[in-house]
PDB file of C-alpha atoms and ligand atoms in Angstrom:
ATOM      1  CA  MET A   1    -152.795-165.830 -14.561  1.00 58.00           C
ATOM      2  CA  ALA A   2    -150.863-162.402 -13.434  1.00 59.00           C
ATOM      3  CA  PRO A   3    -146.974-162.089 -15.134  1.00 63.00           C
ATOM      4  CA  THR A   4    -144.527-162.438 -11.814  1.00 70.00           C
ATOM      5  CA  VAL A   5    -142.755-159.276 -11.232  1.00 73.00           C
ATOM      6  CA  GLU A   6    -139.044-159.030 -10.177  1.00 77.00           C
ATOM      7  CA  ARG A   7    -138.782-158.221  -7.548  1.00 82.00           C
ATOM      8  CA  LYS A   8    -136.117-155.492  -6.096  1.00 81.00           C
ATOM      9  CA  GLN A   9    -133.417-156.388  -2.973  1.00 90.00           C
ATOM     10  CA  ILE A  10    -134.672-152.678  -1.777  1.00 93.00           C
ATOM     11  CA  ASP A  11    -133.216-152.452   2.138  1.00 95.00           C
ATOM     12  CA  ILE A  12    -135.715-151.057   3.781  1.00 96.00           C
ATOM     13  CA  THR A  13    -133.633-150.284   7.181  1.00 97.00           C
ATOM     14  CA  PRO A  14    -133.311-146.768   6.677  1.00 97.00           C
ATOM     15  CA  LEU A  15    -137.185-146.100   6.264  1.00 97.00           C
ATOM     16  CA  LYS A  16    -138.416-148.490   9.866  1.00 96.00           C
ATOM     17  CA  LYS A  17    -135.846-146.428  11.439  1.00 97.00           C
ATOM     18  CA  ALA A  18    -136.878-143.226  10.822  1.00 97.00           C
ATOM     19  CA  ASN A  19    -140.539-144.659  11.747  1.00 97.00           C
ATOM     20  CA  VAL A  20    -142.215-140.900  10.822  1.00 97.00           C
ATOM     21  CA  PRO A  21    -145.930-141.251  10.223  1.00 97.00           C
ATOM     22  CA  ILE A  22    -147.657-143.082   6.951  1.00 98.00           C
ATOM     23  CA  ILE A  23    -151.324-141.164   5.574  1.00 98.00           C
ATOM     24  CA  PHE A  24    -152.517-143.020   2.371  1.00 98.00           C
ATOM     25  CA  ILE A  25    -153.854-140.176   0.498  1.00 98.00           C
ATOM     26  CA  VAL A  26    -157.261-141.909  -1.374  1.00 98.00           C
ATOM     27  CA  GLY A  27    -160.220-141.236  -3.510  1.00 98.00           C
ATOM     28  CA  GLY A  28    -161.185-141.486  -7.106  1.00 98.00           C
ATOM     29  CA  PRO A  29    -159.741-139.830 -10.099  1.00 98.00           C
ATOM     30  CA  GLY A  30    -159.110-136.242  -9.955  1.00 98.00           C
ATOM     31  CA  SER A  31    -161.094-136.143  -6.189  1.00 98.00           C
ATOM     32  CA  GLY A  32    -158.746-133.723  -5.438  1.00 98.00           C
ATOM     33  CA  LYS A  33    -155.978-135.931  -4.115  1.00 98.00           C
ATOM     34  CA  GLY A  34    -153.040-134.060  -5.612  1.00 98.00           C
ATOM     35  CA  THR A  35    -154.531-130.656  -5.341  1.00 98.00           C
ATOM     36  CA  GLN A  36    -154.469-131.381  -1.431  1.00 98.00           C
ATOM     37  CA  CYS A  37    -151.126-132.890  -1.399  1.00 98.00           C
ATOM     38  CA  GLU A  38    -149.992-129.687  -1.779  1.00 98.00           C
ATOM     39  CA  ARG A  39    -151.679-127.828   0.461  1.00 98.00           C
ATOM     40  CA  ILE A  40    -150.414-130.163   3.463  1.00 98.00           C
ATOM     41  CA  VAL A  41    -146.639-130.407   1.788  1.00 98.00           C
ATOM     42  CA  LYS A  42    -146.973-126.075   2.672  1.00 98.00           C
ATOM     43  CA  LYS A  43    -148.587-126.566   5.992  1.00 97.00           C
ATOM     44  CA  TYR A  44    -146.534-129.438   7.832  1.00 97.00           C
ATOM     45  CA  GLY A  45    -144.099-130.337   5.525  1.00 97.00           C
ATOM     46  CA  LEU A  46    -143.944-133.499   5.093  1.00 98.00           C
ATOM     47  CA  SER A  47    -143.294-135.396   1.893  1.00 98.00           C
ATOM     48  CA  HIS A  48    -144.940-136.337  -0.495  1.00 98.00           C
ATOM     49  CA  LEU A  49    -145.111-139.228  -3.041  1.00 98.00           C
ATOM     50  CA  SER A  50    -147.579-139.703  -5.868  1.00 98.00           C
ATOM     51  CA  SER A  51    -147.838-143.510  -6.744  1.00 98.00           C
ATOM     52  CA  GLY A  52    -149.180-142.039 -10.311  1.00 98.00           C
ATOM     53  CA  ASP A  53    -146.101-139.649 -10.607  1.00 97.00           C
ATOM     54  CA  LEU A  54    -143.558-142.208  -9.360  1.00 97.00           C
ATOM     55  CA  LEU A  55    -144.916-143.995 -12.970  1.00 97.00           C
ATOM     56  CA  ARG A  56    -145.144-141.227 -15.298  1.00 96.00           C
ATOM     57  CA  ASP A  57    -141.744-140.398 -14.178  1.00 96.00           C
ATOM     58  CA  GLU A  58    -140.681-143.737 -14.413  1.00 95.00           C
ATOM     59  CA  VAL A  59    -142.224-144.346 -18.198  1.00 95.00           C
ATOM     60  CA  LYS A  60    -140.291-140.802 -18.447  1.00 95.00           C
ATOM     61  CA  SER A  61    -137.124-142.199 -17.616  1.00 94.00           C
ATOM     62  CA  GLY A  62    -137.264-144.396 -20.721  1.00 92.00           C
ATOM     63  CA  SER A  63    -136.853-147.941 -19.270  1.00 89.00           C
ATOM     64  CA  ALA A  64    -137.519-151.054 -20.628  1.00 87.00           C
ATOM     65  CA  ARG A  65    -140.926-151.569 -18.864  1.00 88.00           C
ATOM     66  CA  GLY A  66    -142.102-147.998 -19.618  1.00 90.00           C
ATOM     67  CA  GLY A  67    -144.248-149.112 -23.238  1.00 90.00           C
ATOM     68  CA  GLN A  68    -145.954-151.131 -20.753  1.00 93.00           C
ATOM     69  CA  LEU A  69    -146.904-148.821 -17.741  1.00 95.00           C
ATOM     70  CA  THR A  70    -148.277-146.525 -20.544  1.00 95.00           C
ATOM     71  CA  LYS A  71    -150.223-149.442 -22.567  1.00 95.00           C
ATOM     72  CA  ILE A  72    -151.743-150.348 -18.384  1.00 96.00           C
ATOM     73  CA  MET A  73    -152.152-146.688 -17.683  1.00 96.00           C
ATOM     74  CA  GLU A  74    -153.812-145.265 -20.746  1.00 95.00           C
ATOM     75  CA  ALA A  75    -157.027-148.538 -20.209  1.00 96.00           C
ATOM     76  CA  GLY A  76    -157.731-146.749 -16.684  1.00 97.00           C
ATOM     77  CA  GLU A  77    -155.732-150.575 -14.965  1.00 97.00           C
ATOM     78  CA  LEU A  78    -154.002-150.927 -12.109  1.00 98.00           C
ATOM     79  CA  VAL A  79    -150.510-151.536 -12.436  1.00 97.00           C
ATOM     80  CA  PRO A  80    -148.971-154.737 -10.868  1.00 96.00           C
ATOM     81  CA  LEU A  81    -148.804-154.315  -7.197  1.00 96.00           C
ATOM     82  CA  GLU A  82    -145.006-154.756  -6.670  1.00 95.00           C
ATOM     83  CA  VAL A  83    -143.942-152.113  -9.662  1.00 95.00           C
ATOM     84  CA  VAL A  84    -145.810-150.200  -7.082  1.00 97.00           C
ATOM     85  CA  LEU A  85    -144.575-150.917  -4.099  1.00 97.00           C
ATOM     86  CA  ASP A  86    -140.782-150.973  -5.502  1.00 95.00           C
ATOM     87  CA  LEU A  87    -141.086-147.259  -7.019  1.00 96.00           C
ATOM     88  CA  VAL A  88    -142.508-146.437  -3.115  1.00 98.00           C
ATOM     89  CA  LYS A  89    -139.798-147.641  -1.340  1.00 97.00           C
ATOM     90  CA  GLU A  90    -137.372-146.334  -3.304  1.00 97.00           C
ATOM     91  CA  ALA A  91    -138.353-142.932  -3.178  1.00 98.00           C
ATOM     92  CA  MET A  92    -139.798-143.051   0.131  1.00 98.00           C
ATOM     93  CA  LEU A  93    -135.897-144.077   0.907  1.00 98.00           C
ATOM     94  CA  LYS A  94    -134.899-141.251  -0.787  1.00 98.00           C
ATOM     95  CA  GLU A  95    -137.050-138.572   1.433  1.00 98.00           C
ATOM     96  CA  VAL A  96    -135.743-140.492   4.422  1.00 98.00           C
ATOM     97  CA  ALA A  97    -132.360-139.524   3.315  1.00 98.00           C
ATOM     98  CA  LYS A  98    -133.456-136.151   3.214  1.00 97.00           C
ATOM     99  CA  GLY A  99    -134.586-135.745   6.924  1.00 97.00           C
ATOM    100  CA  SER A 100    -138.558-136.648   6.458  1.00 97.00           C
ATOM    101  CA  LYS A 101    -141.449-135.576   8.644  1.00 96.00           C
ATOM    102  CA  GLY A 102    -143.345-138.077   7.645  1.00 97.00           C
ATOM    103  CA  PHE A 103    -144.897-139.257   4.556  1.00 98.00           C
ATOM    104  CA  LEU A 104    -148.079-138.666   2.193  1.00 98.00           C
ATOM    105  CA  ILE A 105    -148.760-141.554  -0.006  1.00 98.00           C
ATOM    106  CA  ASP A 106    -151.206-139.894  -2.302  1.00 98.00           C
ATOM    107  CA  GLY A 107    -152.890-142.944  -4.891  1.00 98.00           C
ATOM    108  CA  TYR A 108    -151.588-146.236  -2.351  1.00 98.00           C
ATOM    109  CA  PRO A 109    -153.214-148.106  -1.924  1.00 98.00           C
ATOM    110  CA  ARG A 110    -155.695-148.468  -4.976  1.00 98.00           C
ATOM    111  CA  GLU A 111    -156.594-152.473  -3.772  1.00 98.00           C
ATOM    112  CA  VAL A 112    -156.124-153.478   0.124  1.00 98.00           C
ATOM    113  CA  LYS A 113    -154.045-156.142  -0.519  1.00 98.00           C
ATOM    114  CA  GLN A 114    -151.176-153.003  -1.892  1.00 98.00           C
ATOM    115  CA  GLY A 115    -151.757-151.145   1.664  1.00 98.00           C
ATOM    116  CA  ASP A 116    -151.595-155.203   3.068  1.00 98.00           C
ATOM    117  CA  GLN A 117    -147.806-155.831   1.486  1.00 97.00           C
ATOM    118  CA  PHE A 118    -147.169-152.369   2.286  1.00 98.00           C
ATOM    119  CA  GLU A 119    -147.621-152.436   5.136  1.00 98.00           C
ATOM    120  CA  ALA A 120    -145.513-155.255   6.014  1.00 97.00           C
ATOM    121  CA  GLU A 121    -142.931-154.841   4.312  1.00 96.00           C
ATOM    122  CA  ILE A 122    -142.679-151.397   4.987  1.00 96.00           C
ATOM    123  CA  MET A 123    -144.737-150.165   8.910  1.00 96.00           C
ATOM    124  CA  PRO A 124    -148.508-149.587   9.302  1.00 98.00           C
ATOM    125  CA  ALA A 125    -150.264-146.582   8.397  1.00 98.00           C
ATOM    126  CA  ARG A 126    -151.356-143.016  11.101  1.00 97.00           C
ATOM    127  CA  LEU A 127    -154.173-142.591   8.814  1.00 98.00           C
ATOM    128  CA  ALA A 128    -156.170-143.400   5.588  1.00 98.00           C
ATOM    129  CA  LEU A 129    -157.767-139.615   4.120  1.00 98.00           C
ATOM    130  CA  TYR A 130    -160.001-140.214   1.637  1.00 98.00           C
ATOM    131  CA  PHE A 131    -161.739-138.069   0.001  1.00 98.00           C
ATOM    132  CA  GLU A 132    -165.126-139.016  -1.083  1.00 98.00           C
ATOM    133  CA  VAL A 133    -166.993-136.528  -4.909  1.00 98.00           C
ATOM    134  CA  ALA A 134    -169.862-137.646  -6.800  1.00 98.00           C
ATOM    135  CA  GLU A 135    -168.611-139.566  -9.877  1.00 97.00           C
ATOM    136  CA  GLU A 136    -170.152-136.549 -11.699  1.00 98.00           C
ATOM    137  CA  THR A 137    -167.883-133.525 -10.517  1.00 98.00           C
ATOM    138  CA  LEU A 138    -164.808-136.475 -10.992  1.00 98.00           C
ATOM    139  CA  VAL A 139    -165.773-136.888 -14.585  1.00 98.00           C
ATOM    140  CA  LYS A 140    -165.881-133.257 -14.640  1.00 98.00           C
ATOM    141  CA  ARG A 141    -163.351-132.504 -12.386  1.00 98.00           C
ATOM    142  CA  CYS A 142    -160.550-134.425 -14.629  1.00 98.00           C
ATOM    143  CA  LEU A 143    -162.257-133.415 -18.388  1.00 97.00           C
ATOM    144  CA  LYS A 144    -161.529-129.820 -17.491  1.00 98.00           C
ATOM    145  CA  ARG A 145    -158.225-130.783 -16.803  1.00 98.00           C
ATOM    146  CA  ALA A 146    -157.404-132.650 -19.504  1.00 97.00           C
ATOM    147  CA  GLU A 147    -157.706-129.122 -20.982  1.00 97.00           C
ATOM    148  CA  THR A 148    -153.785-128.683 -19.571  1.00 97.00           C
ATOM    149  CA  SER A 149    -152.086-132.210 -18.429  1.00 96.00           C
ATOM    150  CA  GLY A 150    -151.517-133.853 -20.740  1.00 94.00           C
ATOM    151  CA  ARG A 151    -151.738-137.189 -19.319  1.00 94.00           C
ATOM    152  CA  VAL A 152    -152.415-140.012 -21.634  1.00 93.00           C
ATOM    153  CA  ASP A 153    -154.737-141.104 -19.397  1.00 96.00           C
ATOM    154  CA  ASP A 154    -157.389-137.713 -19.132  1.00 96.00           C
ATOM    155  CA  ASN A 155    -160.056-138.517 -21.571  1.00 96.00           C
ATOM    156  CA  ALA A 156    -163.356-139.263 -21.333  1.00 96.00           C
ATOM    157  CA  GLU A 157    -163.089-143.143 -22.743  1.00 97.00           C
ATOM    158  CA  THR A 158    -159.805-143.402 -20.058  1.00 97.00           C
ATOM    159  CA  ILE A 159    -162.029-141.503 -17.663  1.00 97.00           C
ATOM    160  CA  LYS A 160    -164.841-144.161 -17.549  1.00 97.00           C
ATOM    161  CA  LYS A 161    -162.131-146.986 -17.298  1.00 98.00           C
ATOM    162  CA  ARG A 162    -160.723-145.886 -14.623  1.00 98.00           C
ATOM    163  CA  LEU A 163    -163.410-144.910 -12.366  1.00 98.00           C
ATOM    164  CA  LYS A 164    -165.110-148.820 -13.063  1.00 98.00           C
ATOM    165  CA  THR A 165    -161.391-149.604 -11.668  1.00 98.00           C
ATOM    166  CA  PHE A 166    -161.385-147.244  -8.791  1.00 98.00           C
ATOM    167  CA  MET A 167    -165.484-147.993  -7.542  1.00 98.00           C
ATOM    168  CA  GLN A 168    -164.482-152.246  -8.265  1.00 98.00           C
ATOM    169  CA  SER A 169    -161.005-152.549  -6.517  1.00 97.00           C
ATOM    170  CA  THR A 170    -160.273-149.032  -4.453  1.00 97.00           C
ATOM    171  CA  THR A 171    -163.863-148.658  -2.979  1.00 97.00           C
ATOM    172  CA  PRO A 172    -163.425-152.394  -0.575  1.00 98.00           C
ATOM    173  CA  VAL A 173    -160.004-149.698   0.240  1.00 98.00           C
ATOM    174  CA  VAL A 174    -162.024-147.816   2.102  1.00 98.00           C
ATOM    175  CA  ASP A 175    -163.484-150.423   3.902  1.00 98.00           C
ATOM    176  CA  HIS A 176    -160.634-151.594   5.015  1.00 98.00           C
ATOM    177  CA  TYR A 177    -159.324-148.720   6.522  1.00 98.00           C
ATOM    178  CA  ALA A 178    -162.616-148.261   8.146  1.00 98.00           C
ATOM    179  CA  LYS A 179    -162.735-150.959   9.712  1.00 98.00           C
ATOM    180  CA  LYS A 180    -159.008-151.164  11.931  1.00 97.00           C
ATOM    181  CA  GLY A 181    -160.798-147.662  12.567  1.00 98.00           C
ATOM    182  CA  LYS A 182    -157.678-145.493  10.698  1.00 98.00           C
ATOM    183  CA  LEU A 183    -160.094-144.193   7.979  1.00 98.00           C
ATOM    184  CA  VAL A 184    -161.034-140.046   7.624  1.00 98.00           C
ATOM    185  CA  LYS A 185    -163.821-139.626   5.818  1.00 98.00           C
ATOM    186  CA  ILE A 186    -163.710-136.233   3.984  1.00 98.00           C
ATOM    187  CA  ASN A 187    -166.417-134.582   1.258  1.00 98.00           C
ATOM    188  CA  ALA A 188    -164.549-133.078  -1.414  1.00 98.00           C
ATOM    189  CA  GLU A 189    -167.078-131.659  -3.352  1.00 98.00           C
ATOM    190  CA  GLY A 190    -166.314-128.262  -1.997  1.00 97.00           C
ATOM    191  CA  GLY A 191    -164.082-125.326  -2.771  1.00 98.00           C
ATOM    192  CA  VAL A 192    -160.268-126.448  -2.655  1.00 98.00           C
ATOM    193  CA  ASP A 193    -159.874-124.045   1.318  1.00 98.00           C
ATOM    194  CA  GLU A 194    -162.355-125.405   2.477  1.00 98.00           C
ATOM    195  CA  ILE A 195    -161.483-129.403   2.179  1.00 98.00           C
ATOM    196  CA  PHE A 196    -158.134-128.221   3.448  1.00 98.00           C
ATOM    197  CA  GLY A 197    -160.156-127.149   6.524  1.00 98.00           C
ATOM    198  CA  VAL A 198    -160.960-130.111   7.177  1.00 98.00           C
ATOM    199  CA  VAL A 199    -158.531-132.148   6.652  1.00 98.00           C
ATOM    200  CA  GLN A 200    -155.976-129.534   9.099  1.00 98.00           C
ATOM    201  CA  GLN A 201    -158.838-130.710  11.917  1.00 97.00           C
ATOM    202  CA  HIS A 202    -157.010-134.150  11.237  1.00 97.00           C
ATOM    203  CA  LEU A 203    -153.977-133.365  11.206  1.00 97.00           C
ATOM    204  CA  ASP A 204    -153.417-130.941  13.571  1.00 97.00           C
ATOM    205  CA  LYS A 205    -153.998-134.104  15.847  1.00 94.00           C
ATOM    206  CA  ILE A 206    -150.786-135.570  14.573  1.00 93.00           C
ATOM    207  CA  PHE A 207    -148.762-132.864  13.878  1.00 91.00           C
ATOM    208  CA  LYS A 208    -148.717-130.455  16.074  1.00 78.00           C
TER     209      LYS A 208
HETATM  210  N1  LIG B   1    -162.075-129.025  -4.347  1.00 97.82           N
HETATM  211  C1  LIG B   1    -161.928-128.425  -6.007  1.00 97.82           C
HETATM  212  N2  LIG B   1    -163.133-128.668  -6.828  1.00 97.82           N
HETATM  213  C2  LIG B   1    -162.866-127.633  -8.091  1.00 97.82           C
HETATM  214  N3  LIG B   1    -161.849-128.394  -8.480  1.00 97.82           N
HETATM  215  C3  LIG B   1    -160.463-129.370  -7.697  1.00 97.82           C
HETATM  216  C4  LIG B   1    -160.559-129.555  -6.373  1.00 97.82           C
HETATM  217  N4  LIG B   1    -159.638-129.500  -6.278  1.00 97.82           N
HETATM  218  C5  LIG B   1    -159.143-130.003  -7.055  1.00 97.82           C
HETATM  219  N5  LIG B   1    -159.556-129.350  -7.982  1.00 97.82           N
HETATM  220  C6  LIG B   1    -159.236-130.133  -9.434  1.00 97.82           C
HETATM  221  O1  LIG B   1    -159.617-131.165 -10.256  1.00 97.82           O
HETATM  222  C7  LIG B   1    -158.517-131.491 -10.470  1.00 97.82           C
HETATM  223  C8  LIG B   1    -157.784-132.825 -10.423  1.00 97.82           C
HETATM  224  O2  LIG B   1    -157.487-132.175  -9.097  1.00 97.82           O
HETATM  225  P1  LIG B   1    -156.067-133.990  -8.401  1.00 97.82           P
HETATM  226  O3  LIG B   1    -155.039-133.707  -9.572  1.00 97.82           O
HETATM  227  O4  LIG B   1    -155.660-132.909  -7.265  1.00 97.82           O
HETATM  228  O5  LIG B   1    -157.132-134.703  -8.266  1.00 97.82           O
HETATM  229  P2  LIG B   1    -156.295-136.203  -7.854  1.00 97.82           P
HETATM  230  O6  LIG B   1    -157.314-136.793  -6.900  1.00 97.82           O
HETATM  231  O7  LIG B   1    -155.221-136.337  -7.804  1.00 97.82           O
HETATM  232  O8  LIG B   1    -156.647-137.073  -9.452  1.00 97.82           O
HETATM  233  P3  LIG B   1    -156.026-138.584  -9.824  1.00 97.82           P
HETATM  234  O9  LIG B   1    -155.744-139.320  -8.987  1.00 97.82           O
HETATM  235  O10 LIG B   1    -156.423-138.808 -11.458  1.00 97.82           O
HETATM  236  O11 LIG B   1    -154.297-138.043  -9.874  1.00 97.82           O
HETATM  237  C9  LIG B   1    -157.700-130.010 -10.840  1.00 97.82           C
HETATM  238  O12 LIG B   1    -157.062-129.789 -11.848  1.00 97.82           O
HETATM  239  C10 LIG B   1    -157.436-129.707 -10.254  1.00 97.82           C
HETATM  240  O13 LIG B   1    -157.130-128.395 -10.470  1.00 97.82           O
HETATM  241  N1  LIG B   2    -150.858-147.537  -6.382  1.00 97.82           N
HETATM  242  C1  LIG B   2    -150.959-147.786  -7.317  1.00 97.82           C
HETATM  243  N2  LIG B   2    -151.054-149.480  -7.750  1.00 97.82           N
HETATM  244  C2  LIG B   2    -151.643-149.411  -9.484  1.00 97.82           C
HETATM  245  N3  LIG B   2    -151.451-148.612 -10.467  1.00 97.82           N
HETATM  246  C3  LIG B   2    -151.300-147.712  -9.682  1.00 97.82           C
HETATM  247  C4  LIG B   2    -151.659-146.551  -8.118  1.00 97.82           C
HETATM  248  N4  LIG B   2    -150.919-145.347  -8.597  1.00 97.82           N
HETATM  249  C5  LIG B   2    -151.010-145.387  -9.291  1.00 97.82           C
HETATM  250  N5  LIG B   2    -151.385-146.124 -10.765  1.00 97.82           N
HETATM  251  C6  LIG B   2    -152.082-145.670 -12.215  1.00 97.82           C
HETATM  252  C7  LIG B   2    -152.925-146.429 -12.733  1.00 97.82           C
HETATM  253  C8  LIG B   2    -153.562-145.281 -12.815  1.00 97.82           C
HETATM  254  O1  LIG B   2    -154.208-144.769 -13.395  1.00 97.82           O
HETATM  255  C9  LIG B   2    -152.656-143.859 -13.344  1.00 97.82           C
HETATM  256  C10 LIG B   2    -152.724-142.772 -12.900  1.00 97.82           C
HETATM  257  O2  LIG B   2    -152.218-142.588 -11.769  1.00 97.82           O
HETATM  258  P1  LIG B   2    -153.013-140.982 -10.956  1.00 97.82           P
HETATM  259  O3  LIG B   2    -152.722-141.540  -9.243  1.00 97.82           O
HETATM  260  O4  LIG B   2    -154.233-141.240 -11.656  1.00 97.82           O
HETATM  261  O5  LIG B   2    -152.421-140.203 -11.484  1.00 97.82           O
HETATM  262  O6  LIG B   2    -151.355-144.438 -12.175  1.00 97.82           O
HETATM  263 MG1  LIG B   3    -153.032-136.842  -8.515  1.00 97.82          MG
END
């Protein structure tokens, strides 16, 4: 049985009141989520929150649960839903206080129930952008990134495990949002500019 995770009491009233668009960013490890989000932020001024970055910041903060989180990330597995959702909520509240125009939630949801719980506790997402990339390309990109990233999970063994987790837990997310009519699937094998061109075609419809 999964261990019980203590939930924080987080008042998300300001987040609900702000009622700004939320876009989930989905894709395998190294698919270019962070890279495209950087470009989106520059053009549309949205708030970019990467669940992986929030977890890495939590580890750096030296919190009691940091060691446990590192182990999970080194194993290429998923961190418990409640831990991630509470970190995302807190980060969203900080952005709303600064007058956020909308959110890119990068690396989330990693499993169907994460998305459902987010939407039940916060609000429905407007879109899920899915960056589709072949496994071979994902591995190449992560190994190249490993030369400079310093990430504990950018190594051949962990990349293999992350890909397995992605195939098992995250690919059902894609079908889930397709069924809701909220999925935008983008072929992300090409160059960064080419992919961003396609991204803009979709986001221009929301952020005029
Ligand atoms: N279209 C592209 N073509 C070639 N390389 C790319 C492309 N997009 C991103 N990259 C490179 O691939 C690596 C992974 O990109 P990025 O960090 O954006 O992926 P990610 O989806 O956020 O990965 P993760 O889930 O592991 O955080 C980076 O080194 C980045 O510079
Ligand atoms: N949404 C998430 N749920 C569970 N675990 C997560 C989530 N986002 C990140 N993680 C963990 C597991 C990943 O392998 C690492 C790195 O994330 P990344 O998005 O690749 O930076 O963190
Ligand atoms: Mg990333």
